């Protein structure tokens, strides 16, 4: 009963599909041109970055009126600021006169942004406040109005996470986030006085396609071999990591979630020896505080498991030893800029803050004991996949992501050490960019639970 | 706190420290790191010494108030050395080739048992047919012993605006 069902007109490289999914052979392959081809990259920028919600930053990065950060998203320079009325605004960072980059600082506080070229000045809410020699312009309030700073067409905030879209025709943010919104809310509830980002942003670039960074984050299979030295370090400090009881969830819309119970301890939540005795007592107190504030079940949901949440296409929320927000910015098919913030409880004692930062950066970031090996992995993929380009045997130019398909077909909950989270990412990706997909055989009837809570609610394991 | 000096000699406790002695210490460190003699390098820390690399947006924050690239206590430095010596430290297998230049050494301030120093560094790193340059400043607190100097705080401050592609800090900056 194998049937070849091209669900979209084929339109990949050489007219072939970019994704090849076969539920008889339990095969899922991604054509390697998807990581290399400049045409695919242009399509991604136009059809994904140009047409969906993107994570821009967190409100707590700009706490005070007049605070601003400049940041590039989807290749477009932006000003992310809080205007004098305290409202979050996002402008294209280009002077409306002739397009000069308006603000050339990474961050600061200001009431006005002044272009150095001809000295036009704009208020932090976007009004054209001054233009030298304005007697030579039409005496018409409409003219000034037409020269306001260009705001991004859509801006919405969920739990302090600021999202923007470069087209107005996107659904409401919560609709876009779907079940992912819940996991962002869990994170936001950790601190009794809220959560905030810290300065000290890890800015780095990777010589690899942005989708490799997504795959790596949704890939529990690599953890033991790639992070052998980190796992060894944890063992020596008295904590045994395990792959058991770790699951992957397809949250729909390209969003994915890994829930990891035996992965590591978590500051304030799950104690492990390297955190020290003071933290042991605090972990108990912290749980009691959360139970009193949120109730036992929400407290347990927040505290008991580590999570890695991917919000399509550019936000990763690592709720591991501590919390890190990571943002992906594709620069070229083989280059990605990464920005990572530590996300902490507002008002926590300095000793806890110090432990949190030390613990987290010992793992994550380009100077940690683990992330460099992840970066090595995706840079190595990018170097390796040119080998099979225009291969004598075209069947060689594919990457395999079929791990766990047979299990998935039986309707079992996908494990984090399988590749199901990557498959759901790629299906959604193909949908967004209009890439051809070949599907053979019958996919599982139940496409998977939207998240662990829903799985519990439906009595499914 | 005393002001910045450019003295060639300072006194720390009962003894004096010269700029030449600090330079020798830093040159020896550079040599050990370039030759990947990490066990010997580790002995240059006092017990409880720390190693820090702030992020490229650093504005003087310490590692209790801001994200860092590296904020290792002594145990983590030891773990880092052990990791880097393993064949399973994939980001450094094969090892990067590095070539360090240290200059502009300044004795900033002397304490009862320490001297604060600063120096500039320029590190060329080669790996995977790529060449990367790291430019920055050291700001160290050195414990002064009768027999020599040791790191109490070893801080390497990058001056680049961000870490370039391929420029991850999998080696010791
Ligand atoms: S381009 Fe900005 S004032 Fe002319
Ligand atoms: Fe990893």
CSV table of N, CA, C and O in Angstrom, one decimal, chain A residues 224-333:
chain,number,residue,atom,x,y,z
A,224,UNK,N,25.3,12.6,24.6
A,224,UNK,CA,26.4,11.8,25.2
A,224,UNK,C,27.7,11.8,24.4
A,224,UNK,O,28.7,12.1,25.0
A,225,UNK,N,27.6,11.6,23.1
A,225,UNK,CA,28.9,11.6,22.4
A,225,UNK,C,29.6,13.0,22.2
A,225,UNK,O,30.8,13.1,22.5
A,226,UNK,N,28.7,14.0,21.9
A,226,UNK,CA,29.3,15.3,21.7
A,226,UNK,C,29.8,15.9,23.0
A,226,UNK,O,30.9,16.5,23.1
A,227,UNK,N,29.0,15.7,24.1
A,227,UNK,CA,29.4,16.3,25.3
A,227,UNK,C,30.0,15.4,26.3
A,227,UNK,O,29.9,15.5,27.5
A,228,UNK,N,30.7,14.4,25.8
A,228,UNK,CA,31.4,13.4,26.6
A,228,UNK,C,32.2,14.1,27.8
A,228,UNK,O,32.1,13.6,28.9
A,229,UNK,N,32.9,15.1,27.5
A,229,UNK,CA,33.8,15.7,28.5
A,229,UNK,C,32.9,16.4,29.6
A,229,UNK,O,33.3,16.5,30.7
A,230,UNK,N,31.8,17.0,29.1
A,230,UNK,CA,30.9,17.7,30.1
A,230,UNK,C,30.2,16.7,31.0
A,230,UNK,O,30.1,16.9,32.2
A,231,UNK,N,29.8,15.6,30.4
A,231,UNK,CA,29.1,14.5,31.1
A,231,UNK,C,30.1,14.0,32.2
A,231,UNK,O,29.7,13.7,33.3
A,232,UNK,N,31.4,13.8,31.7
A,232,UNK,CA,32.4,13.3,32.7
A,232,UNK,C,32.6,14.3,33.8
A,232,UNK,O,32.7,13.9,35.0
A,233,UNK,N,32.6,15.6,33.5
A,233,UNK,CA,32.7,16.6,34.6
A,233,UNK,C,31.5,16.5,35.6
A,233,UNK,O,31.7,16.5,36.8
A,234,UNK,N,30.3,16.3,35.1
A,234,UNK,CA,29.1,16.2,36.0
A,234,UNK,C,29.3,15.0,36.8
A,234,UNK,O,29.0,15.0,38.0
A,235,UNK,N,29.7,13.9,36.2
A,235,UNK,CA,29.9,12.6,37.0
A,235,UNK,C,30.9,12.9,38.2
A,235,UNK,O,30.6,12.5,39.3
A,236,UNK,N,32.0,13.6,37.8
A,236,UNK,CA,33.0,13.8,38.9
A,236,UNK,C,32.5,14.7,40.0
A,236,UNK,O,33.0,14.6,41.1
A,237,UNK,N,31.5,15.5,39.6
A,237,UNK,CA,31.0,16.4,40.7
A,237,UNK,C,29.9,15.7,41.4
A,237,UNK,O,29.2,16.3,42.3
A,238,UNK,N,29.6,14.5,41.1
A,238,UNK,CA,28.6,13.7,41.9
A,238,UNK,C,27.2,13.7,41.3
A,238,UNK,O,26.3,13.4,42.0
A,239,UNK,N,27.1,13.9,40.0
A,239,UNK,CA,25.7,13.9,39.4
A,239,UNK,C,25.8,13.0,38.2
A,239,UNK,O,26.5,13.3,37.3
A,240,UNK,N,24.9,12.0,38.2
A,240,UNK,CA,24.9,11.1,37.0
A,240,UNK,C,23.8,11.6,36.1
A,240,UNK,O,22.6,11.7,36.5
A,241,UNK,N,24.1,11.8,34.9
A,241,UNK,CA,23.1,12.2,33.9
A,241,UNK,C,22.6,11.0,33.2
A,241,UNK,O,23.3,10.0,33.1
A,242,UNK,N,21.4,11.0,32.8
A,242,UNK,CA,20.8,9.9,32.1
A,242,UNK,C,19.9,10.3,30.9
A,242,UNK,O,19.5,11.4,30.9
A,243,UNK,N,19.8,9.4,30.0
A,243,UNK,CA,18.9,9.7,28.8
A,243,UNK,C,17.5,9.2,29.0
A,243,UNK,O,16.6,9.4,28.2
A,244,UNK,N,17.2,8.6,30.2
A,244,UNK,CA,15.9,8.0,30.4
A,244,UNK,C,14.9,9.1,30.6
A,244,UNK,O,15.2,10.2,31.1
A,245,UNK,N,13.6,8.7,30.2
A,245,UNK,CA,12.5,9.6,30.6
A,245,UNK,C,12.6,11.0,30.0
A,245,UNK,O,12.3,12.0,30.7
A,246,UNK,N,13.1,11.1,28.8
A,246,UNK,CA,13.3,12.4,28.2
A,246,UNK,C,12.5,12.4,26.9
A,246,UNK,O,12.7,11.5,26.1
A,247,UNK,N,11.7,13.4,26.7
A,247,UNK,CA,10.7,13.3,25.6
A,247,UNK,C,10.8,14.6,24.7
A,247,UNK,O,11.2,15.6,25.2
A,248,UNK,N,10.4,14.4,23.5
A,248,UNK,CA,10.3,15.5,22.5
A,248,UNK,C,8.8,15.7,22.2
A,248,UNK,O,8.0,14.7,22.1
A,249,UNK,N,8.4,16.9,22.0
A,249,UNK,CA,7.1,17.3,21.7
A,249,UNK,C,7.0,18.2,20.5
A,249,UNK,O,7.8,19.1,20.4
A,250,UNK,N,6.1,17.9,19.6
A,250,UNK,CA,5.8,18.8,18.5
A,250,UNK,C,4.7,19.8,18.9
A,250,UNK,O,3.6,19.3,19.2
A,251,UNK,N,5.1,21.0,19.1
A,251,UNK,CA,4.1,22.0,19.6
A,251,UNK,C,3.3,22.6,18.4
A,251,UNK,O,2.5,23.5,18.7
A,252,UNK,N,3.5,22.1,17.2
A,252,UNK,CA,2.8,22.7,16.1
A,252,UNK,C,3.5,24.0,15.6
A,252,UNK,O,4.3,24.6,16.4
A,253,UNK,N,3.2,24.5,14.4
A,253,UNK,CA,3.7,25.7,14.0
A,253,UNK,C,5.3,25.8,13.9
A,253,UNK,O,5.9,26.8,13.8
A,254,UNK,N,5.9,24.6,13.9
A,254,UNK,CA,7.3,24.5,13.8
A,254,UNK,C,8.0,24.6,15.1
A,254,UNK,O,9.2,24.4,15.3
A,255,UNK,N,7.2,24.9,16.2
A,255,UNK,CA,7.8,25.0,17.5
A,255,UNK,C,8.0,23.6,18.1
A,255,UNK,O,7.3,22.6,17.8
A,256,UNK,N,9.0,23.4,18.9
A,256,UNK,CA,9.4,22.1,19.5
A,256,UNK,C,9.8,22.3,20.9
A,256,UNK,O,10.2,23.3,21.4
A,257,UNK,N,9.7,21.1,21.6
A,257,UNK,CA,10.0,21.1,23.1
A,257,UNK,C,10.7,19.8,23.4
A,257,UNK,O,10.2,18.8,23.1
A,258,UNK,N,11.8,19.9,24.1
A,258,UNK,CA,12.3,18.7,24.8
A,258,UNK,C,12.1,18.9,26.3
A,258,UNK,O,12.3,19.9,26.8
A,259,UNK,N,11.6,17.8,26.9
A,259,UNK,CA,11.5,17.8,28.3
A,259,UNK,C,12.5,16.7,28.9
A,259,UNK,O,12.4,15.6,28.5
A,260,UNK,N,13.4,17.2,29.7
A,260,UNK,CA,14.5,16.4,30.1
A,260,UNK,C,14.5,16.2,31.6
A,260,UNK,O,14.6,17.2,32.3
A,261,UNK,N,14.3,15.0,32.2
A,261,UNK,CA,14.3,14.9,33.6
A,261,UNK,C,15.7,14.6,34.2
A,261,UNK,O,16.1,15.1,35.2
A,262,UNK,N,16.4,13.7,33.5
A,262,UNK,CA,17.7,13.3,34.1
A,262,UNK,C,18.9,14.0,33.6
A,262,UNK,O,20.0,13.5,33.7
A,263,UNK,N,18.6,15.2,33.0
A,263,UNK,CA,19.7,15.9,32.3
A,263,UNK,C,20.7,16.6,33.2
A,263,UNK,O,21.9,16.5,33.0
A,264,UNK,N,20.2,17.3,34.2
A,264,UNK,CA,21.1,18.0,35.1
A,264,UNK,C,20.3,18.6,36.2
A,264,UNK,O,19.0,18.6,36.2
A,265,UNK,N,21.0,19.1,37.3
A,265,UNK,CA,20.3,19.9,38.3
A,265,UNK,C,19.9,21.2,37.8
A,265,UNK,O,20.3,21.6,36.7
A,266,UNK,N,19.1,21.9,38.5
A,266,UNK,CA,18.7,23.3,38.1
A,266,UNK,C,18.7,24.2,39.3
A,266,UNK,O,18.1,23.8,40.4
A,267,UNK,N,19.3,25.3,39.2
A,267,UNK,CA,19.4,26.2,40.3
A,267,UNK,C,18.0,26.5,40.9
A,267,UNK,O,17.1,26.9,40.1
A,268,UNK,N,17.8,26.3,42.2
A,268,UNK,CA,16.6,26.6,42.8
A,268,UNK,C,15.5,25.6,42.7
A,268,UNK,O,14.5,25.6,43.3
A,269,UNK,N,15.8,24.6,41.8
A,269,UNK,CA,14.7,23.6,41.5
A,269,UNK,C,15.1,22.2,41.8
A,269,UNK,O,14.5,21.5,42.5
A,270,UNK,N,16.2,21.7,41.2
A,270,UNK,CA,16.7,20.4,41.4
A,270,UNK,C,18.2,20.5,41.8
A,270,UNK,O,19.0,20.9,41.0
A,271,UNK,N,18.4,20.0,43.0
A,271,UNK,CA,19.8,20.2,43.6
A,271,UNK,C,20.8,19.2,43.0
A,271,UNK,O,20.4,18.0,42.8
A,272,UNK,N,22.0,19.6,42.8
A,272,UNK,CA,23.0,18.6,42.5
A,272,UNK,C,24.3,19.1,43.3
A,272,UNK,O,24.4,20.3,43.6
A,273,UNK,N,25.2,18.1,43.6
A,273,UNK,CA,26.3,18.5,44.6
A,273,UNK,C,27.1,19.7,44.2
A,273,UNK,O,27.5,20.4,45.1
A,274,UNK,N,27.4,19.9,42.9
A,274,UNK,CA,28.2,21.0,42.6
A,274,UNK,C,27.6,22.4,43.0
A,274,UNK,O,28.3,23.4,42.9
A,275,UNK,N,26.3,22.4,43.3
A,275,UNK,CA,25.7,23.7,43.6
A,275,UNK,C,26.0,24.1,45.1
A,275,UNK,O,25.8,25.2,45.4
A,276,UNK,N,26.4,23.1,45.9
A,276,UNK,CA,26.8,23.4,47.3
A,276,UNK,C,25.7,23.4,48.3
A,276,UNK,O,24.5,23.4,47.9
A,277,UNK,N,26.0,23.4,49.6
A,277,UNK,CA,25.0,23.2,50.6
A,277,UNK,C,24.0,24.3,50.8
A,277,UNK,O,22.9,24.1,51.1
A,278,UNK,N,24.5,25.5,50.6
A,278,UNK,CA,23.7,26.7,50.8
A,278,UNK,C,22.5,26.6,49.8
A,278,UNK,O,21.3,26.9,50.1
A,279,UNK,N,22.8,26.2,48.6
A,279,UNK,CA,21.8,26.1,47.5
A,279,UNK,C,20.9,24.9,47.8
A,279,UNK,O,19.7,25.0,47.4
A,280,UNK,N,21.4,23.9,48.5
A,280,UNK,CA,20.5,22.8,48.8
A,280,UNK,C,19.3,23.2,49.7
A,280,UNK,O,18.2,22.9,49.4
A,281,UNK,N,19.6,24.0,50.7
A,281,UNK,CA,18.6,24.5,51.6
A,281,UNK,C,17.7,25.5,50.8
A,281,UNK,O,16.4,25.5,51.0
A,282,UNK,N,18.2,26.3,50.0
A,282,UNK,CA,17.4,27.2,49.2
A,282,UNK,C,16.5,26.6,48.3
A,282,UNK,O,15.4,27.0,48.0
A,283,UNK,N,16.9,25.4,47.7
A,283,UNK,CA,16.1,24.7,46.8
A,283,UNK,C,14.8,24.3,47.4
A,283,UNK,O,13.7,24.4,46.8
A,284,UNK,N,14.9,23.8,48.7
A,284,UNK,CA,13.7,23.4,49.4
A,284,UNK,C,12.8,24.7,49.7
A,284,UNK,O,11.6,24.7,49.4
A,285,UNK,N,13.4,25.8,50.1
A,285,UNK,CA,12.7,27.0,50.4
A,285,UNK,C,12.0,27.5,49.1
A,285,UNK,O,10.9,28.0,49.1
A,286,UNK,N,12.8,27.4,48.0
A,286,UNK,CA,12.3,27.9,46.7
A,286,UNK,C,11.0,27.2,46.3
A,286,UNK,O,10.0,27.7,45.8
A,287,UNK,N,11.1,25.8,46.5
A,287,UNK,CA,9.9,25.0,46.1
A,287,UNK,C,8.7,25.4,46.9
A,287,UNK,O,7.6,25.6,46.4
A,288,UNK,N,8.9,25.6,48.2
A,288,UNK,CA,7.8,26.0,49.1
A,288,UNK,C,7.3,27.3,48.7
A,288,UNK,O,6.0,27.5,48.6
A,289,UNK,N,8.1,28.2,48.3
A,289,UNK,CA,7.7,29.6,47.9
A,289,UNK,C,6.8,29.4,46.6
A,289,UNK,O,5.8,30.0,46.5
A,290,UNK,N,7.3,28.6,45.7
A,290,UNK,CA,6.5,28.4,44.4
A,290,UNK,C,5.1,27.7,44.7
A,290,UNK,O,4.1,28.1,44.1
A,291,UNK,N,5.2,26.7,45.6
A,291,UNK,CA,3.9,26.1,45.9
A,291,UNK,C,2.9,27.0,46.5
A,291,UNK,O,1.7,27.1,46.1
A,292,UNK,N,3.4,27.9,47.4
A,292,UNK,CA,2.5,28.9,48.1
A,292,UNK,C,2.0,29.9,47.1
A,292,UNK,O,0.8,30.3,47.1
A,293,UNK,N,2.8,30.2,46.1
A,293,UNK,CA,2.4,31.3,45.2
A,293,UNK,C,1.6,30.7,44.0
A,293,UNK,O,0.7,31.4,43.5
A,294,UNK,N,2.0,29.5,43.5
A,294,UNK,CA,1.4,29.0,42.3
A,294,UNK,C,0.5,27.8,42.4
A,294,UNK,O,-0.2,27.4,41.5
A,295,UNK,N,0.7,27.1,43.6
A,295,UNK,CA,0.0,25.8,43.8
A,295,UNK,C,1.0,24.7,43.4
A,295,UNK,O,2.0,24.9,42.7
A,296,UNK,N,0.7,23.5,44.0
A,296,UNK,CA,1.7,22.4,43.9
A,296,UNK,C,1.9,21.9,42.5
A,296,UNK,O,3.1,21.6,42.1
A,297,UNK,N,0.9,21.8,41.7
A,297,UNK,CA,1.1,21.3,40.3
A,297,UNK,C,1.8,22.2,39.4
A,297,UNK,O,2.8,21.8,38.8
A,298,UNK,N,1.5,23.5,39.3
A,298,UNK,CA,2.3,24.4,38.5
A,298,UNK,C,3.8,24.4,39.0
A,298,UNK,O,4.7,24.5,38.2
A,299,UNK,N,3.9,24.4,40.4
A,299,UNK,CA,5.3,24.5,40.9
A,299,UNK,C,6.1,23.3,40.4
A,299,UNK,O,7.2,23.4,40.0
A,300,UNK,N,5.4,22.1,40.4
A,300,UNK,CA,6.1,20.9,40.0
A,300,UNK,C,6.4,20.9,38.5
A,300,UNK,O,7.5,20.5,38.0
A,301,UNK,N,5.5,21.4,37.8
A,301,UNK,CA,5.7,21.5,36.3
A,301,UNK,C,6.9,22.4,36.0
A,301,UNK,O,7.7,22.1,35.1
A,302,UNK,N,7.0,23.5,36.7
A,302,UNK,CA,8.1,24.4,36.5
A,302,UNK,C,9.4,23.8,36.9
A,302,UNK,O,10.4,23.8,36.2
A,303,UNK,N,9.4,23.1,38.1
A,303,UNK,CA,10.6,22.8,38.7
A,303,UNK,C,11.2,21.4,38.4
A,303,UNK,O,12.4,21.2,38.4
A,304,UNK,N,10.4,20.4,38.0
A,304,UNK,CA,10.9,19.1,38.0
A,304,UNK,C,11.7,18.7,36.8
A,304,UNK,O,12.4,17.7,36.9
A,305,UNK,N,11.5,19.4,35.7
A,305,UNK,CA,12.2,18.9,34.5
A,305,UNK,C,12.9,20.1,33.8
A,305,UNK,O,12.4,21.2,33.9
A,306,UNK,N,14.0,19.8,33.2
A,306,UNK,CA,14.6,20.8,32.3
A,306,UNK,C,13.9,20.8,31.0
A,306,UNK,O,13.2,19.8,30.6
A,307,UNK,N,13.9,21.9,30.4
A,307,UNK,CA,13.2,22.1,29.1
A,307,UNK,C,14.1,22.8,28.1
A,307,UNK,O,14.8,23.8,28.5
A,308,UNK,N,14.0,22.4,26.9
A,308,UNK,CA,14.5,23.3,25.8
A,308,UNK,C,13.4,23.5,24.8
A,308,UNK,O,12.8,22.6,24.3
A,309,UNK,N,13.0,24.8,24.7
A,309,UNK,CA,11.9,25.2,23.9
A,309,UNK,C,12.4,25.9,22.7
A,309,UNK,O,13.3,26.8,22.8
A,310,UNK,N,11.9,25.5,21.5
A,310,UNK,CA,12.2,26.2,20.3
A,310,UNK,C,11.0,26.9,19.8
A,310,UNK,O,10.0,26.2,19.6
A,311,UNK,N,11.0,28.2,19.6
A,311,UNK,CA,9.9,28.9,19.0
A,311,UNK,C,10.3,29.3,17.6
A,311,UNK,O,11.3,30.1,17.4
A,312,UNK,N,9.6,28.8,16.7
A,312,UNK,CA,9.9,29.0,15.3
A,312,UNK,C,9.9,30.5,14.9
A,312,UNK,O,8.9,31.1,15.3
A,313,UNK,N,10.8,31.0,14.2
A,313,UNK,CA,12.0,30.4,13.7
A,313,UNK,C,13.3,30.7,14.4
A,313,UNK,O,14.4,30.1,14.1
A,314,UNK,N,13.3,31.6,15.4
A,314,UNK,CA,14.6,32.1,15.9
A,314,UNK,C,14.8,32.3,17.4
A,314,UNK,O,15.7,32.9,17.8
A,315,UNK,N,13.9,31.7,18.2
A,315,UNK,CA,14.1,31.8,19.6
A,315,UNK,C,14.3,30.4,20.2
A,315,UNK,O,13.5,29.4,20.0
A,316,UNK,N,15.3,30.3,21.1
A,316,UNK,CA,15.5,29.1,21.9
A,316,UNK,C,15.6,29.5,23.3
A,316,UNK,O,16.3,30.5,23.7
A,317,UNK,N,14.8,28.8,24.1
A,317,UNK,CA,14.8,29.0,25.5
A,317,UNK,C,15.3,27.8,26.3
A,317,UNK,O,14.7,26.8,26.2
A,318,UNK,N,16.5,27.9,26.8
A,318,UNK,CA,17.1,26.8,27.5
A,318,UNK,C,16.8,26.9,29.0
A,318,UNK,O,17.4,27.8,29.7
A,319,UNK,N,16.0,26.1,29.5
A,319,UNK,CA,15.6,26.1,30.9
A,319,UNK,C,16.4,24.9,31.5
A,319,UNK,O,15.8,23.8,31.7
A,320,UNK,N,17.7,25.0,31.7
A,320,UNK,CA,18.6,23.9,32.1
A,320,UNK,C,19.1,24.2,33.5
A,320,UNK,O,18.3,24.4,34.4
A,321,UNK,N,20.4,24.2,33.7
A,321,UNK,CA,20.9,24.5,35.0
A,321,UNK,C,20.4,25.9,35.5
A,321,UNK,O,20.2,26.1,36.6
A,322,UNK,N,20.3,26.7,34.5
A,322,UNK,CA,19.7,28.0,34.7
A,322,UNK,C,19.1,28.4,33.4
A,322,UNK,O,19.0,27.5,32.5
A,323,UNK,N,18.6,29.6,33.2
A,323,UNK,CA,17.9,30.0,32.0
A,323,UNK,C,18.8,30.8,31.0
A,323,UNK,O,19.4,31.8,31.4
A,324,UNK,N,18.7,30.4,29.8
A,324,UNK,CA,19.4,31.2,28.7
A,324,UNK,C,18.4,31.4,27.6
A,324,UNK,O,17.7,30.5,27.2
A,325,UNK,N,18.3,32.7,27.1
A,325,UNK,CA,17.5,33.0,25.9
A,325,UNK,C,18.5,33.1,24.8
A,325,UNK,O,19.6,33.7,24.9
A,326,UNK,N,18.3,32.3,23.7
A,326,UNK,CA,19.2,32.4,22.6
A,326,UNK,C,18.4,32.8,21.3
A,326,UNK,O,17.3,32.2,21.1
A,327,UNK,N,19.0,33.7,20.6
A,327,UNK,CA,18.3,34.2,19.4
A,327,UNK,C,19.2,33.9,18.2
A,327,UNK,O,20.4,34.1,18.2
A,328,UNK,N,18.6,33.4,17.1
A,328,UNK,CA,19.4,33.1,15.9
A,328,UNK,C,19.1,34.2,14.8
A,328,UNK,O,17.9,34.6,14.6
A,329,UNK,N,20.1,34.6,14.2
A,329,UNK,CA,20.0,35.6,13.1
A,329,UNK,C,20.8,35.0,11.9
A,329,UNK,O,22.0,35.0,11.9
A,330,UNK,N,20.1,34.6,10.8
A,330,UNK,CA,20.8,34.0,9.7
A,330,UNK,C,21.5,35.2,8.9
A,330,UNK,O,20.9,36.2,8.6
A,331,UNK,N,22.7,35.0,8.6
A,331,UNK,CA,23.5,36.0,7.9
A,331,UNK,C,23.8,35.6,6.4
A,331,UNK,O,23.7,36.4,5.5
A,332,UNK,N,24.0,34.3,6.3
A,332,UNK,CA,24.3,33.7,4.9
A,332,UNK,C,24.0,32.2,5.1
A,332,UNK,O,23.8,31.8,6.2
A,333,UNK,N,23.9,31.5,3.9
A,333,UNK,CA,23.6,30.1,4.1
A,333,UNK,C,24.6,29.4,5.0
A,333,UNK,O,24.1,28.5,5.8
